[in-house]
């Protein structure tokens, strides 16, 4: 069973929950991010991937965010949001980290393994080998929000 997913478009890519934690601004270079920010699609905005898992709607605006999500949830034992917040070196506390916002039931090892498997399936469908820094949204379901 593959995960249900669709795309929508937003005015800015930073609206996705993982954007702040994954894309770090490059010092002295305005609007430059590491990893690179996703591209704006003319006349649409930024592609936002919605992955449905049980009652959750998980949002990602770049493949880097999707990769980070998969990497963190694949880690055994699961890192704490305090450990992950410290990596960003910013004044945002651990309770604001995306991992702390996930329901506890999703963090259980068996459910987490299923979620990671589904996310990897979705990634294989929406990220092209030749364009690793943007979603291949064309040809997939688009929901207007």
Coordinates of N, CA, C and O in Angstrom, one line a residue:
X1 N 0.8 -1.2 0.0 CA 0.0 0.0 0.0 C 0.9 1.2 0.0 O 1.7 1.4 0.9
X2 N 0.7 2.1 -1.0 CA 1.5 3.3 -1.0 C 0.8 4.4 -0.3 O -0.4 4.4 -0.2
X3 N 1.6 5.4 0.1 CA 1.0 6.5 0.8 C 0.3 7.4 -0.2 O 0.7 7.6 -1.3
X4 N -0.8 8.0 0.3 CA -1.5 9.0 -0.6 C -0.8 10.3 -0.4 O -0.4 10.7 0.6
X5 N -0.7 11.0 -1.6 CA 0.0 12.3 -1.6 C -0.6 13.1 -2.7 O -1.1 12.6 -3.6
X6 N -0.4 14.4 -2.5 CA -0.7 15.4 -3.5 C 0.1 16.6 -3.4 O 0.8 16.8 -2.4
X7 N 0.0 17.5 -4.3 CA 0.7 18.8 -4.3 C -0.3 19.9 -4.2 O -1.4 19.8 -4.7
X8 N 0.1 21.0 -3.5 CA -0.6 22.3 -3.6 C 0.5 23.3 -3.8 O 1.7 23.0 -3.9
X9 N 0.1 24.6 -3.9 CA 1.1 25.6 -4.2 C 0.9 26.7 -3.1 O -0.2 27.0 -2.7
X10 N 2.0 27.3 -2.6 CA 1.9 28.3 -1.6 C 2.7 29.5 -2.0 O 3.6 29.4 -2.9
X11 N 2.4 30.6 -1.4 CA 3.1 31.9 -1.7 C 4.6 31.8 -1.3 O 5.4 32.5 -2.0
X12 N 4.9 31.0 -0.3 CA 6.4 31.0 0.1 C 6.7 29.6 0.5 O 5.9 28.9 1.2
X13 N 7.9 29.1 0.3 CA 8.3 27.8 0.6 C 8.6 27.6 2.1 O 8.5 26.5 2.7
X14 N 8.8 28.7 2.8 CA 9.1 28.6 4.2 C 7.9 28.3 5.1 O 8.0 28.2 6.3
X15 N 6.7 28.2 4.5 CA 5.5 27.8 5.3 C 5.5 26.4 5.7 O 4.8 26.0 6.6
X16 N 6.3 25.5 5.1 CA 6.4 24.1 5.5 C 7.1 24.0 6.9 O 8.1 24.6 7.2
X17 N 6.6 23.1 7.8 CA 7.1 22.9 9.1 C 8.6 22.6 9.2 O 9.3 23.1 10.1
X18 N 9.2 21.9 8.2 CA 10.6 21.6 8.3 C 11.5 22.6 7.7 O 12.7 22.6 7.8
X19 N 11.0 23.6 7.0 CA 11.8 24.6 6.3 C 12.8 25.3 7.2 O 14.0 25.4 6.8
X20 N 12.3 25.8 8.3 CA 13.2 26.5 9.2 C 14.4 25.6 9.7 O 15.5 26.1 9.9
X21 N 14.1 24.4 10.0 CA 15.1 23.4 10.5 C 16.0 22.9 9.5 O 17.1 22.4 9.9
X22 N 15.7 22.9 8.3 CA 16.5 22.2 7.2 C 17.3 23.3 6.4 O 18.5 23.1 6.2
X23 N 16.7 24.4 6.0 CA 17.3 25.4 5.2 C 17.9 26.5 6.1 O 17.2 27.2 6.7
X24 N 19.3 26.5 6.1 CA 20.0 27.5 6.9 C 20.4 28.6 6.0 O 21.0 28.4 5.0
X25 N 20.2 29.9 6.5 CA 20.6 31.0 5.7 C 22.1 31.1 5.6 O 22.8 30.9 6.6
X26 N 22.7 31.5 4.5 CA 24.1 31.6 4.3 C 24.5 33.0 4.8 O 23.9 34.0 4.3
X27 N 25.5 33.2 5.6 CA 25.9 34.5 6.2 C 26.3 35.4 5.0 O 27.0 35.0 4.1
X28 N 25.9 36.7 5.2 CA 26.3 37.7 4.2 C 25.8 37.5 2.8 O 26.4 38.1 1.9
X29 N 24.8 36.6 2.6 CA 24.3 36.4 1.3 C 22.8 36.3 1.4 O 22.2 35.2 1.6
X30 N 22.1 37.4 1.2 CA 20.7 37.5 1.3 C 20.0 36.5 0.3 O 20.4 36.3 -0.8
X31 N 18.9 35.9 0.8 CA 18.1 34.9 0.1 C 18.9 33.7 -0.5 O 18.6 33.2 -1.5
X32 N 20.0 33.4 0.3 CA 20.8 32.2 -0.1 C 20.7 31.2 1.0 O 20.9 31.6 2.2
X33 N 20.4 30.0 0.7 CA 20.2 28.9 1.7 C 21.0 27.7 1.5 O 21.3 27.4 0.3
X34 N 21.3 27.0 2.5 CA 22.0 25.7 2.4 C 21.2 24.7 3.2 O 21.1 24.9 4.4
X35 N 20.7 23.6 2.6 CA 20.7 23.4 1.2 C 19.8 24.4 0.4 O 19.1 25.2 1.1
X36 N 20.0 24.4 -0.8 CA 19.4 25.4 -1.7 C 17.8 25.4 -1.5 O 17.2 24.4 -1.3
X37 N 17.2 26.6 -1.6 CA 15.8 26.8 -1.4 C 15.1 26.2 -2.7 O 15.7 26.2 -3.8
X38 N 13.9 25.7 -2.6 CA 13.2 25.2 -3.8 C 12.9 26.3 -4.7 O 12.7 27.5 -4.3
X39 N 12.7 26.0 -6.0 CA 12.4 27.0 -7.0 C 10.9 27.4 -7.0 O 10.1 26.6 -6.6
X40 N 10.7 28.7 -7.3 CA 9.3 29.2 -7.5 C 8.8 28.8 -8.9 O 9.5 29.0 -9.9
X41 N 7.6 28.2 -8.9 CA 7.0 27.8 -10.2 C 6.2 29.0 -10.7 O 5.3 29.5 -10.1
X42 N 6.6 29.5 -11.9 CA 5.9 30.7 -12.4 C 4.4 30.5 -12.5 O 3.9 29.5 -12.9
X43 N 3.7 31.6 -12.0 CA 2.2 31.7 -12.0 C 1.6 30.7 -11.1 O 0.3 30.5 -11.1
X44 N 2.3 30.0 -10.2 CA 1.8 29.0 -9.3 C 2.3 29.3 -7.9 O 1.5 29.3 -6.9
X45 N 3.6 29.5 -7.7 CA 4.2 29.6 -6.4 C 5.1 28.5 -6.1 O 5.7 28.0 -7.0
X46 N 5.2 28.1 -4.9 CA 6.1 27.0 -4.5 C 5.3 25.7 -4.3 O 4.3 25.7 -3.6
X47 N 5.8 24.6 -4.8 CA 5.2 23.3 -4.7 C 5.3 22.8 -3.3 O 6.4 22.8 -2.7
X48 N 4.2 22.4 -2.7 CA 4.1 21.9 -1.4 C 3.6 20.4 -1.5 O 2.5 20.2 -2.0
X49 N 4.4 19.5 -1.0 CA 4.1 18.1 -1.0 C 3.3 17.8 0.2 O 3.8 18.1 1.3
X50 N 2.1 17.2 0.1 CA 1.3 16.7 1.2 C 1.3 15.2 1.2 O 0.9 14.6 0.2
X51 N 1.8 14.6 2.3 CA 1.8 13.2 2.4 C 0.8 12.8 3.5 O 0.9 13.3 4.6
X52 N -0.2 12.0 3.2 CA -1.2 11.6 4.2 C -0.7 10.2 4.8 O -0.5 9.3 4.1
X53 N -0.7 10.2 6.1 CA -0.3 9.0 6.8 C -1.3 9.0 8.0 O -1.2 9.8 8.9
X54 N -2.2 8.0 8.0 CA -3.2 7.9 9.0 C -4.0 9.2 9.0 O -4.5 9.6 8.0
X55 N -4.1 9.9 10.1 CA -4.8 11.2 10.2 C -3.9 12.4 10.0 O -4.4 13.5 10.1
X56 N -2.6 12.1 9.7 CA -1.7 13.3 9.5 C -1.6 13.7 8.1 O -1.6 12.9 7.2
X57 N -1.4 15.0 7.9 CA -1.1 15.6 6.6 C 0.3 16.2 6.8 O 0.5 17.3 7.4
X58 N 1.3 15.5 6.3 CA 2.7 16.0 6.5 C 3.1 16.8 5.3 O 2.9 16.5 4.1
X59 N 3.7 18.0 5.5 CA 4.0 19.0 4.5 C 5.5 19.2 4.3 O 6.2 19.3 5.3
X60 N 5.9 19.3 3.0 CA 7.3 19.5 2.7 C 7.3 20.4 1.5 O 6.6 20.2 0.5
X61 N 8.3 21.4 1.5 CA 8.4 22.3 0.4 C 9.7 22.0 -0.4 O 9.9 22.7 -1.4
X62 N 10.5 21.0 0.0 CA 11.7 20.7 -0.7 C 12.1 19.2 -0.5 O 11.8 18.7 0.6
X63 N 12.7 18.6 -1.4 CA 13.3 17.2 -1.2 C 14.2 17.2 0.0 O 14.3 16.1 0.6
X64 N 15.0 18.2 0.2 CA 15.9 18.2 1.4 C 15.1 18.1 2.7 O 15.6 17.4 3.6
X65 N 13.9 18.7 2.8 CA 13.1 18.5 4.0 C 12.6 17.1 4.1 O 12.6 16.5 5.2
X66 N 12.2 16.5 3.0 CA 11.7 15.1 3.0 C 12.9 14.2 3.4 O 12.7 13.3 4.2
X67 N 14.1 14.4 2.8 CA 15.2 13.6 3.2 C 15.5 13.7 4.7 O 15.8 12.7 5.3
X68 N 15.5 14.9 5.2 CA 15.8 15.1 6.6 C 14.7 14.4 7.5 O 15.1 13.7 8.5
X69 N 13.5 14.5 7.1 CA 12.4 13.8 7.8 C 12.7 12.3 7.9 O 12.6 11.6 8.9
X70 N 13.0 11.7 6.7 CA 13.3 10.3 6.6 C 14.5 9.9 7.5 O 14.5 8.9 8.2
X71 N 15.5 10.7 7.4 CA 16.8 10.4 8.1 C 16.5 10.4 9.6 O 16.9 9.5 10.3
X72 N 15.8 11.5 10.1 CA 15.6 11.6 11.5 C 14.7 10.4 12.0 O 15.0 9.8 13.0
X73 N 13.6 10.1 11.3 CA 12.7 9.1 11.8 C 13.3 7.7 11.6 O 12.9 6.7 12.2
X74 N 14.4 7.6 10.8 CA 15.1 6.3 10.6 C 16.1 6.0 11.7 O 16.6 4.9 11.9
X75 N 16.5 7.1 12.4 CA 17.5 7.0 13.5 C 17.0 6.2 14.7 O 15.9 6.4 15.1
X76 N 17.9 5.3 15.1 CA 17.5 4.4 16.3 C 18.6 4.6 17.3 O 19.8 4.4 17.0
X77 N 18.4 5.1 18.5 CA 17.0 5.5 19.0 C 16.7 6.9 18.4 O 17.6 7.6 17.9
X78 N 15.5 7.2 18.4 CA 15.0 8.5 17.9 C 15.7 9.7 18.7 O 15.7 9.7 19.9
X79 N 16.3 10.6 18.0 CA 16.9 11.8 18.7 C 15.8 12.6 19.4 O 14.7 12.6 19.0
X80 N 16.2 13.3 20.4 CA 15.3 14.2 21.1 C 15.2 15.5 20.3 O 16.1 15.9 19.6
X81 N 14.0 16.2 20.5 CA 13.9 17.5 19.8 C 14.9 18.5 20.4 O 15.3 19.4 19.7
X82 N 15.3 18.3 21.6 CA 16.4 19.2 22.2 C 17.7 19.0 21.5 O 18.4 20.0 21.1
X83 N 18.0 17.8 21.2 CA 19.3 17.5 20.4 C 19.2 18.1 19.0 O 20.2 18.7 18.5
X84 N 18.1 17.9 18.4 CA 17.9 18.4 17.0 C 17.9 20.0 17.0 O 18.4 20.6 16.1
X85 N 17.2 20.6 18.0 CA 17.2 22.0 18.1 C 18.6 22.6 18.3 O 18.9 23.7 17.7
X86 N 19.4 21.9 19.0 CA 20.8 22.4 19.3 C 21.6 22.5 18.0 O 22.5 23.3 17.8
X87 N 21.3 21.6 17.0 CA 22.0 21.6 15.7 C 21.7 22.9 14.9 O 22.6 23.3 14.2
X88 N 20.6 23.5 15.1 CA 20.2 24.7 14.4 C 20.9 25.9 15.0 O 21.0 26.9 14.3
X89 N 21.2 25.8 16.3 CA 21.9 26.9 17.0 C 21.1 28.3 16.8 O 21.7 29.3 16.5
X90 N 19.8 28.2 17.2 CA 19.0 29.3 17.1 C 18.2 29.5 18.4 O 18.1 28.5 19.2
X91 N 17.6 30.6 18.6 CA 16.8 30.8 19.9 C 15.5 30.1 20.0 O 14.7 30.4 20.9
X92 N 15.2 29.2 19.1 CA 13.9 28.5 19.1 C 14.0 27.3 20.0 O 15.0 26.5 19.8
X93 N 13.2 27.2 20.9 CA 13.3 26.1 21.9 C 12.9 24.7 21.3 O 12.3 24.7 20.2
X94 N 13.2 23.6 22.0 CA 12.9 22.3 21.5 C 11.4 22.0 21.3 O 11.0 21.2 20.5
X95 N 10.5 22.7 22.1 CA 9.1 22.5 21.9 C 8.6 23.0 20.6 O 7.5 22.7 20.1
X96 N 9.3 23.9 19.9 CA 8.9 24.4 18.6 C 9.5 23.5 17.5 O 9.2 23.8 16.3
X97 N 10.3 22.5 17.8 CA 10.9 21.7 16.7 C 9.8 20.8 16.1 O 8.9 20.4 16.8
X98 N 9.9 20.5 14.8 CA 8.9 19.7 14.1 C 8.7 18.4 14.7 O 7.6 17.8 14.7
X99 N 9.8 17.8 15.3 CA 9.7 16.4 15.8 C 8.8 16.5 17.1 O 8.0 15.5 17.3
X100 N 8.9 17.5 17.9 CA 8.0 17.6 19.1 C 6.6 17.8 18.7 O 5.7 17.6 19.6
X101 N 6.3 18.2 17.5 CA 4.9 18.5 17.1 C 4.2 17.2 16.5 O 3.0 17.2 16.3
X102 N 5.0 16.1 16.3 CA 4.4 14.9 15.8 C 3.7 14.2 17.0 O 4.2 14.2 18.1
X103 N 2.6 13.5 16.7 CA 1.9 12.7 17.7 C 2.8 11.6 18.3 O 3.6 11.0 17.5
X104 N 2.7 11.3 19.5 CA 3.6 10.3 20.2 C 3.4 8.9 19.5 O 4.3 8.2 19.4
X105 N 2.2 8.6 19.1 CA 1.9 7.3 18.5 C 2.7 7.1 17.2 O 3.1 6.0 16.9
X106 N 3.0 8.2 16.5 CA 3.8 8.1 15.2 C 5.3 7.8 15.5 O 6.0 7.2 14.7
X107 N 5.7 8.1 16.7 CA 7.1 8.0 17.1 C 7.4 6.6 17.6 O 8.6 6.2 17.8
X108 N 6.4 5.7 17.8 CA 6.6 4.3 18.2 C 7.4 3.6 17.1 O 7.2 3.8 15.9
X109 N 8.4 2.8 17.5 CA 9.3 2.1 16.5 C 8.6 1.5 15.3 O 8.9 1.7 14.2
X110 N 7.5 0.7 15.5 CA 6.9 0.0 14.4 C 6.2 0.9 13.5 O 6.2 0.8 12.3
X111 N 5.5 1.9 14.1 CA 4.7 2.8 13.2 C 5.7 3.7 12.5 O 5.5 4.1 11.4
X112 N 6.8 4.1 13.2 CA 7.8 4.9 12.6 C 8.4 4.2 11.4 O 8.6 4.8 10.3
X113 N 8.6 2.9 11.5 CA 9.2 2.2 10.4 C 8.3 2.1 9.2 O 8.7 2.3 8.0
X114 N 7.0 2.0 9.5 CA 6.0 2.0 8.4 C 5.9 3.4 7.7 O 5.9 3.5 6.5
X115 N 6.0 4.5 8.5 CA 6.0 5.8 8.0 C 7.2 6.1 7.1 O 7.1 6.6 6.0
X116 N 8.4 5.7 7.6 CA 9.6 5.8 6.8 C 9.5 5.1 5.5 O 9.9 5.6 4.4
X117 N 9.0 3.9 5.5 CA 8.8 3.1 4.3 C 7.9 3.9 3.3 O 8.2 4.0 2.1
X118 N 6.8 4.4 3.8 CA 5.9 5.1 2.9 C 6.5 6.4 2.4 O 6.4 6.7 1.2
X119 N 7.3 7.1 3.2 CA 7.9 8.3 2.8 C 9.0 8.0 1.7 O 9.1 8.8 0.8
X120 N 9.7 6.9 1.8 CA 10.7 6.5 0.8 C 10.0 6.2 -0.5 O 10.5 6.5 -1.6
X121 N 8.8 5.6 -0.4 CA 8.0 5.3 -1.6 C 7.6 6.6 -2.3 O 7.7 6.7 -3.6
X122 N 7.1 7.5 -1.5 CA 6.7 8.8 -2.1 C 7.9 9.5 -2.7 O 7.8 10.1 -3.8
X123 N 9.0 9.5 -2.0 CA 10.2 10.2 -2.5 C 10.6 9.6 -3.9 O 11.0 10.4 -4.8
X124 N 10.5 8.3 -4.0 CA 10.9 7.7 -5.3 C 10.0 8.2 -6.5 O 10.4 8.3 -7.6
X125 N 8.8 8.6 -6.1 CA 7.8 9.1 -7.1 C 7.9 10.6 -7.4 O 7.6 11.0 -8.5
X126 N 8.4 11.3 -6.5 CA 8.3 12.8 -6.6 C 9.7 13.5 -6.8 O 9.7 14.7 -7.0
X127 N 10.8 12.8 -6.6 CA 12.1 13.4 -6.8 C 12.8 12.7 -7.9 O 13.0 11.5 -7.9
X128 N 13.2 13.4 -8.9 CA 13.9 12.9 -10.1 C 15.4 12.8 -9.8 O 16.0 13.6 -9.1
X129 N 16.1 11.8 -10.3 CA 17.5 11.6 -10.1 C 18.3 12.8 -10.7 O 19.3 13.1 -10.1
X130 N 17.8 13.4 -11.7 CA 18.5 14.5 -12.4 C 18.2 15.9 -11.7 O 19.0 16.8 -12.0
X131 N 17.2 16.0 -10.9 CA 16.8 17.2 -10.2 C 16.5 16.9 -8.8 O 15.4 17.0 -8.4
X132 N 17.6 16.7 -8.0 CA 17.4 16.3 -6.6 C 17.0 17.5 -5.7 O 16.6 17.2 -4.6
X133 N 17.0 18.7 -6.2 CA 16.7 19.8 -5.3 C 15.3 20.4 -5.5 O 15.0 21.5 -5.0
X134 N 14.5 19.7 -6.3 CA 13.1 20.2 -6.5 C 12.2 19.0 -6.8 O 12.6 17.9 -7.2
X135 N 10.9 19.2 -6.5 CA 9.9 18.2 -6.7 C 9.5 18.1 -8.1 O 9.4 19.1 -8.8
X136 N 9.3 16.9 -8.6 CA 8.7 16.6 -9.9 C 7.2 16.5 -9.7 O 6.6 15.5 -9.6
X137 N 6.5 17.7 -9.6 CA 5.1 17.8 -9.3 C 4.2 17.5 -10.5 O 3.1 17.1 -10.3
X138 N 4.7 17.8 -11.7 CA 3.9 17.6 -12.9 C 3.5 16.1 -13.0 O 4.2 15.2 -12.8
X139 N 2.2 16.0 -13.4 CA 1.7 14.6 -13.5 C 1.1 14.0 -12.3 O 0.6 12.9 -12.3
X140 N 1.2 14.7 -11.1 CA 0.7 14.2 -9.9 C -0.5 15.0 -9.5 O -0.7 16.1 -10.0
X141 N -1.3 14.5 -8.6 CA -2.5 15.2 -8.2 C -2.2 16.6 -7.5 O -1.3 16.7 -6.7
X142 N -2.9 17.6 -8.0 CA -2.7 19.0 -7.4 C -4.0 19.4 -6.8 O -5.1 19.3 -7.5
X143 N -4.0 19.8 -5.6 CA -5.2 20.3 -4.9 C -5.0 21.8 -4.7 O -4.0 22.3 -4.1
X144 N -6.0 22.6 -5.1 CA -6.0 24.0 -4.9 C -6.4 24.3 -3.4 O -7.5 23.8 -3.0
X145 N -5.6 25.1 -2.7 CA -6.0 25.4 -1.4 C -6.4 26.9 -1.3 O -6.2 27.7 -2.1

